[in-house]
Structure formats: structure tokens, C-alpha cells
């Protein structure tokens, strides 16, 4: 099946401040240029460049991470331990936080083949990974079925997202794409993974939001309370978000309670 390009993640090479470095939205731009920053300061790009890209099709999300390291061949000779446990070696972590889930999912893979999945209630995760080692970098590719997460994704969707790299052999540091601080379990600081290139994602999202507003209007009319919320619905027609729709729905619930509906 032909993959639909999702994005190549990149940040600006010119850093004027911490805010200019902050990861925000990941889009397709055709390049692999993604500095990670040291987790202890969330500002300084790490000494070993790390680039990553993602693609998706109807079934899977694919995240490929290229980790520069002068000792990559030695890392490739690390004894293999293909077991589910936290990798205490060089590793890559990804954090996926789709809006359909209550909690984010953390996945990790180490150079020794050890892998981690934060979902304790999932005994046999369906996601897979591929490791390869080269003269000056090593690479890991995550292959994550949407069905394994219990979600779906299409062009225009947005997930909260982060990617981290832990170096243990050539040096000793942790690094992160999004500025989450030194504690990676901080979804409020995650960046955004946008499915689709900018123009396609934007068009798909606008179409989806127009449909959502139309459904909201129909819902309010059916309940007989559209007149009370008409101005607020009209106000979001050209600048709609899921949070704005949810806010109107919450207000609608209060109106229903007051009217005894």
C-alpha cells in the first residue's frame, strides 16, 4: 500500500530564544532537520543531531528516527535482549496523545532491542520496530497500527506528540523535541502531530469543523435551544475548534437543566 506522506519534522536552525526553539506543530516539508534539546535546559541543541519523520496510511503510523552517533557500530554490537522492559541503554521514546484517549501512550526502543509500552493493560502490543546501525548513526522505525491504540487518523487530525532520545554510551544525557522540562511525562508541554502536509491538513480540518458546526446547530435546534446560543454558534463558524464546540455544548447542558429539559 502506498504511504501517504504525513510529515518531516523540522525546527529553525537559528535560535534567538527558548520560545523560538519550542516545538509546536509537525508538518510535511520534505526534509529531515529536527534538532532536539537537552532535557536539563530545554534550550541547547544536543551534540548528536537527531532527525525524525513520520508517515501514515489507513492502518499504521510510521515514525522513523535517525540518531547520529560516532560510536554507532559499537552500539550495533550491544547484546540483544528482545524483551518488554525499560531499556537502560541508548534509546528513543515517543509519546502519542490522540484526543480519543484519556491518557497518552509512551513507547520506547533501545539499541539492544529492549522495548517499553506504558499500557500495562495491553499484554501483547501489536506495534513493531526495526533497528539498523550504520557508520555514524543508528536508526529505529516504529510501526504502530491505529487499531493497537484503539483510534483512527486521517488528514487534518491533530495529536499531541513528543519524541525523546536518551544517550548512554557515547555520553550521558536525555533530550526532547517538545519543551516539556526535565520530566517527559508532561502532556501539557507536548507538541502537535498534524496528519497531512500543511495545505491538505488545513483544508481537511476546515471541512471537518464546518461539518461539526452544522451538527451542533442541528442538535441545538432539535433540543429547542438554538435561539439562546445562535450568536455563539455564528461566532465560531469561521474560526472553529473542538474546544469551542465543547464549550457551547456545556453551556447547552446548563440551559437544558435550567429549563428542565
mmCIF file of C-alpha atoms in Angstrom, residues 7-219:
data_model
loop_
_atom_site.group_PDB
_atom_site.id
_atom_site.type_symbol
_atom_site.label_atom_id
_atom_site.label_comp_id
_atom_site.label_asym_id
_atom_site.label_seq_id
_atom_site.Cartn_x
_atom_site.Cartn_y
_atom_site.Cartn_z
ATOM 1 C CA UNK A 7 5.354 14.988 7.734
ATOM 2 C CA UNK A 8 9.053 15.568 8.101
ATOM 3 C CA UNK A 9 9.569 17.309 11.382
ATOM 4 C CA UNK A 10 11.829 20.352 11.391
ATOM 5 C CA UNK A 11 12.689 23.346 13.525
ATOM 6 C CA UNK A 12 14.542 26.558 12.730
ATOM 7 C CA UNK A 13 18.339 26.419 12.851
ATOM 8 C CA UNK A 14 18.587 29.971 14.106
ATOM 9 C CA UNK A 15 17.746 30.102 17.809
ATOM 10 C CA UNK A 16 17.129 33.508 19.346
ATOM 11 C CA UNK A 17 15.341 32.387 22.491
ATOM 12 C CA UNK A 18 13.850 29.411 24.239
ATOM 13 C CA UNK A 19 10.458 30.305 22.782
ATOM 14 C CA UNK A 20 11.841 30.270 19.247
ATOM 15 C CA UNK A 21 13.142 26.762 19.851
ATOM 16 C CA UNK A 22 9.886 25.386 21.195
ATOM 17 C CA UNK A 23 8.387 22.538 19.216
ATOM 18 C CA UNK A 24 4.862 23.308 18.089
ATOM 19 C CA UNK A 25 3.318 21.687 15.003
ATOM 20 C CA UNK A 26 4.937 18.985 12.866
ATOM 21 C CA UNK A 27 4.188 19.256 9.130
ATOM 22 C CA UNK A 28 5.465 17.786 5.888
ATOM 23 C CA UNK A 29 8.278 19.846 4.418
ATOM 24 C CA UNK A 30 10.386 17.217 2.682
ATOM 25 C CA UNK A 31 13.436 17.447 4.920
ATOM 26 C CA UNK A 32 14.985 15.732 7.892
ATOM 27 C CA UNK A 33 16.084 18.574 10.119
ATOM 28 C CA UNK A 34 14.921 18.294 13.679
ATOM 29 C CA UNK A 35 17.215 19.425 16.488
ATOM 30 C CA UNK A 36 16.392 18.025 19.897
ATOM 31 C CA UNK A 37 17.403 19.975 23.004
ATOM 32 C CA UNK A 38 18.966 18.868 26.248
ATOM 33 C CA UNK A 39 16.275 17.977 28.760
ATOM 34 C CA UNK A 40 18.097 19.743 31.594
ATOM 35 C CA UNK A 41 17.783 23.181 29.973
ATOM 36 C CA UNK A 42 15.221 22.771 27.152
ATOM 37 C CA UNK A 43 17.264 25.237 25.142
ATOM 38 C CA UNK A 44 20.585 23.901 23.837
ATOM 39 C CA UNK A 45 20.537 21.612 20.771
ATOM 40 C CA UNK A 46 22.186 18.273 21.558
ATOM 41 C CA UNK A 47 25.658 17.436 20.259
ATOM 42 C CA UNK A 48 24.443 14.391 18.280
ATOM 43 C CA UNK A 49 21.900 15.565 15.666
ATOM 44 C CA UNK A 50 18.650 13.612 15.696
ATOM 45 C CA UNK A 51 16.188 13.736 12.827
ATOM 46 C CA UNK A 52 12.819 12.076 12.544
ATOM 47 C CA UNK A 53 9.959 11.786 10.119
ATOM 48 C CA UNK A 54 6.537 10.193 10.152
ATOM 49 C CA UNK A 55 4.213 8.746 7.560
ATOM 50 C CA UNK A 56 0.816 7.151 7.742
ATOM 51 C CA UNK A 57 -1.619 5.086 5.761
ATOM 52 C CA UNK A 58 -5.076 3.810 6.622
ATOM 53 C CA UNK A 59 -3.718 1.199 9.029
ATOM 54 C CA UNK A 60 -0.484 2.422 10.555
ATOM 55 C CA UNK A 61 1.563 5.334 11.815
ATOM 56 C CA UNK A 62 5.270 5.077 10.951
ATOM 57 C CA UNK A 63 7.872 7.088 12.836
ATOM 58 C CA UNK A 64 11.485 6.834 11.713
ATOM 59 C CA UNK A 65 14.246 8.301 13.878
ATOM 60 C CA UNK A 66 17.841 8.808 12.741
ATOM 61 C CA UNK A 67 20.290 9.188 15.648
ATOM 62 C CA UNK A 68 23.771 10.441 14.782
ATOM 63 C CA UNK A 69 26.490 8.850 16.906
ATOM 64 C CA UNK A 70 30.216 8.310 16.135
ATOM 65 C CA UNK A 71 30.058 5.024 18.029
ATOM 66 C CA UNK A 72 27.011 3.668 16.199
ATOM 67 C CA UNK A 73 28.820 0.475 15.050
ATOM 68 C CA UNK A 74 29.684 -0.320 18.672
ATOM 69 C CA UNK A 75 26.075 0.288 19.681
ATOM 70 C CA UNK A 76 25.108 -2.198 16.996
ATOM 71 C CA UNK A 77 27.138 -4.859 18.795
ATOM 72 C CA UNK A 78 25.193 -4.417 22.049
ATOM 73 C CA UNK A 79 23.910 -7.867 23.140
ATOM 74 C CA UNK A 80 20.286 -8.271 22.094
ATOM 75 C CA UNK A 81 17.549 -8.547 24.718
ATOM 76 C CA UNK A 82 14.219 -8.689 22.892
ATOM 77 C CA UNK A 83 12.017 -8.337 25.946
ATOM 78 C CA UNK A 84 9.421 -5.851 27.142
ATOM 79 C CA UNK A 85 11.180 -3.777 29.775
ATOM 80 C CA UNK A 86 12.656 -0.315 30.139
ATOM 81 C CA UNK A 87 15.867 -0.082 28.011
ATOM 82 C CA UNK A 88 18.744 1.125 30.195
ATOM 83 C CA UNK A 89 20.838 1.776 27.077
ATOM 84 C CA UNK A 90 20.702 4.333 24.255
ATOM 85 C CA UNK A 91 17.044 4.623 23.361
ATOM 86 C CA UNK A 92 14.283 6.619 21.716
ATOM 87 C CA UNK A 93 10.935 7.387 23.320
ATOM 88 C CA UNK A 94 7.771 8.604 21.632
ATOM 89 C CA UNK A 95 4.669 9.980 23.310
ATOM 90 C CA UNK A 96 1.337 9.734 21.482
ATOM 91 C CA UNK A 97 -1.691 11.554 22.846
ATOM 92 C CA UNK A 98 -4.663 11.219 20.450
ATOM 93 C CA UNK A 99 -7.795 13.137 21.504
ATOM 94 C CA UNK A 100 -9.749 9.853 21.642
ATOM 95 C CA UNK A 101 -7.632 8.537 24.533
ATOM 96 C CA UNK A 102 -7.812 9.529 28.184
ATOM 97 C CA UNK A 103 -4.081 9.044 28.713
ATOM 98 C CA UNK A 104 -1.065 9.381 26.464
ATOM 99 C CA UNK A 105 0.844 6.293 25.320
ATOM 100 C CA UNK A 106 4.610 6.123 25.819
ATOM 101 C CA UNK A 107 6.665 3.747 23.668
ATOM 102 C CA UNK A 108 10.430 3.248 23.761
ATOM 103 C CA UNK A 109 13.049 1.147 21.970
ATOM 104 C CA UNK A 110 16.664 0.600 22.983
ATOM 105 C CA UNK A 111 19.672 -0.272 20.845
ATOM 106 C CA UNK A 112 19.663 -3.719 22.470
ATOM 107 C CA UNK A 113 16.160 -4.445 21.173
ATOM 108 C CA UNK A 114 14.502 -3.977 24.542
ATOM 109 C CA UNK A 115 11.163 -2.184 24.212
ATOM 110 C CA UNK A 116 8.691 -0.462 26.519
ATOM 111 C CA UNK A 117 4.954 0.215 26.351
ATOM 112 C CA UNK A 118 3.301 2.267 29.100
ATOM 113 C CA UNK A 119 -0.056 0.474 28.707
ATOM 114 C CA UNK A 120 0.031 -2.105 31.464
ATOM 115 C CA UNK A 121 -3.372 -3.433 30.453
ATOM 116 C CA UNK A 122 -2.079 -4.387 26.980
ATOM 117 C CA UNK A 123 -0.337 -7.715 27.409
ATOM 118 C CA UNK A 124 0.762 -8.149 23.795
ATOM 119 C CA UNK A 125 1.174 -4.833 21.948
ATOM 120 C CA UNK A 126 0.811 -5.089 18.173
ATOM 121 C CA UNK A 127 3.280 -2.326 17.309
ATOM 122 C CA UNK A 128 6.682 -3.293 15.940
ATOM 123 C CA UNK A 129 10.051 -1.689 15.381
ATOM 124 C CA UNK A 130 13.042 -2.011 13.087
ATOM 125 C CA UNK A 131 16.617 -1.244 14.180
ATOM 126 C CA UNK A 132 19.600 -0.613 11.897
ATOM 127 C CA UNK A 133 23.172 0.540 12.542
ATOM 128 C CA UNK A 134 25.494 2.464 10.214
ATOM 129 C CA UNK A 135 28.939 4.075 10.259
ATOM 130 C CA UNK A 136 27.904 7.268 12.061
ATOM 131 C CA UNK A 137 24.249 6.816 13.017
ATOM 132 C CA UNK A 138 21.700 4.297 14.141
ATOM 133 C CA UNK A 139 18.049 4.267 13.216
ATOM 134 C CA UNK A 140 14.799 2.979 14.650
ATOM 135 C CA UNK A 141 11.469 2.796 12.866
ATOM 136 C CA UNK A 142 8.251 2.463 14.871
ATOM 137 C CA UNK A 143 5.361 0.763 13.072
ATOM 138 C CA UNK A 144 2.205 1.452 15.071
ATOM 139 C CA UNK A 145 -1.202 0.127 13.981
ATOM 140 C CA UNK A 146 -4.004 2.554 14.765
ATOM 141 C CA UNK A 147 -6.019 -0.486 15.855
ATOM 142 C CA UNK A 148 -3.418 -1.184 18.550
ATOM 143 C CA UNK A 149 -4.133 2.239 20.029
ATOM 144 C CA UNK A 150 -7.881 1.869 19.524
ATOM 145 C CA UNK A 151 -8.045 5.035 17.418
ATOM 146 C CA UNK A 152 -8.089 6.151 13.805
ATOM 147 C CA UNK A 153 -6.453 9.053 11.997
ATOM 148 C CA UNK A 154 -6.972 10.947 8.759
ATOM 149 C CA UNK A 155 -5.634 14.045 7.071
ATOM 150 C CA UNK A 156 -6.369 17.124 9.173
ATOM 151 C CA UNK A 157 -6.312 15.321 12.522
ATOM 152 C CA UNK A 158 -4.096 16.591 15.336
ATOM 153 C CA UNK A 159 -2.500 14.573 18.119
ATOM 154 C CA UNK A 160 -0.340 15.823 20.960
ATOM 155 C CA UNK A 161 3.117 14.365 20.455
ATOM 156 C CA UNK A 162 6.685 14.281 21.647
ATOM 157 C CA UNK A 163 9.890 12.427 20.859
ATOM 158 C CA UNK A 164 12.867 11.999 23.183
ATOM 159 C CA UNK A 165 16.322 10.486 22.841
ATOM 160 C CA UNK A 166 18.439 9.109 25.667
ATOM 161 C CA UNK A 167 22.203 8.784 25.140
ATOM 162 C CA UNK A 168 24.111 6.436 27.454
ATOM 163 C CA UNK A 169 27.200 5.095 25.620
ATOM 164 C CA UNK A 170 28.927 7.988 23.833
ATOM 165 C CA UNK A 171 27.773 10.425 26.533
ATOM 166 C CA UNK A 172 25.121 10.581 29.239
ATOM 167 C CA UNK A 173 22.127 12.857 28.649
ATOM 168 C CA UNK A 174 18.432 12.955 27.853
ATOM 169 C CA UNK A 175 16.910 15.126 25.144
ATOM 170 C CA UNK A 176 13.472 16.149 23.942
ATOM 171 C CA UNK A 177 11.772 17.665 20.887
ATOM 172 C CA UNK A 178 8.967 19.461 22.751
ATOM 173 C CA UNK A 179 9.868 21.696 25.667
ATOM 174 C CA UNK A 180 8.381 19.606 28.427
ATOM 175 C CA UNK A 181 11.020 20.326 31.049
ATOM 176 C CA UNK A 182 13.170 17.611 32.569
ATOM 177 C CA UNK A 183 10.117 15.399 33.241
ATOM 178 C CA UNK A 184 8.955 13.886 29.959
ATOM 179 C CA UNK A 185 5.533 12.868 31.334
ATOM 180 C CA UNK A 186 4.141 16.343 30.777
ATOM 181 C CA UNK A 187 1.426 16.255 28.080
ATOM 182 C CA UNK A 188 0.628 19.946 28.550
ATOM 183 C CA UNK A 189 4.034 20.652 27.011
ATOM 184 C CA UNK A 190 3.781 18.225 24.079
ATOM 185 C CA UNK A 191 3.969 19.483 20.520
ATOM 186 C CA UNK A 192 1.337 18.708 17.900
ATOM 187 C CA UNK A 193 1.491 15.969 15.314
ATOM 188 C CA UNK A 194 -0.624 17.073 12.352
ATOM 189 C CA UNK A 195 -1.679 14.427 9.858
ATOM 190 C CA UNK A 196 -1.040 15.693 6.344
ATOM 191 C CA UNK A 197 1.000 18.423 4.696
ATOM 192 C CA UNK A 198 0.038 21.978 5.705
ATOM 193 C CA UNK A 199 -2.339 22.775 2.839
ATOM 194 C CA UNK A 200 -4.056 19.383 2.830
ATOM 195 C CA UNK A 201 -4.334 19.249 6.625
ATOM 196 C CA UNK A 202 -5.711 22.785 6.812
ATOM 197 C CA UNK A 203 -8.344 22.124 4.145
ATOM 198 C CA UNK A 204 -9.372 18.835 5.759
ATOM 199 C CA UNK A 205 -9.609 20.403 9.199
ATOM 200 C CA UNK A 206 -11.765 23.297 7.947
ATOM 201 C CA UNK A 207 -14.117 20.858 6.251
ATOM 202 C CA UNK A 208 -14.343 18.766 9.412
ATOM 203 C CA UNK A 209 -15.042 21.824 11.572
ATOM 204 C CA UNK A 210 -17.757 23.097 9.215
ATOM 205 C CA UNK A 211 -19.440 19.718 9.497
ATOM 206 C CA UNK A 212 -19.095 19.786 13.287
ATOM 207 C CA UNK A 213 -20.735 23.238 13.499
ATOM 208 C CA UNK A 214 -23.587 22.086 11.274
ATOM 209 C CA UNK A 215 -24.112 19.050 13.508
ATOM 210 C CA UNK A 216 -24.023 21.257 16.599
ATOM 211 C CA UNK A 217 -26.640 23.605 15.123
ATOM 212 C CA UNK A 218 -28.903 20.676 14.215
ATOM 213 C CA UNK A 219 -28.501 19.260 17.718
#
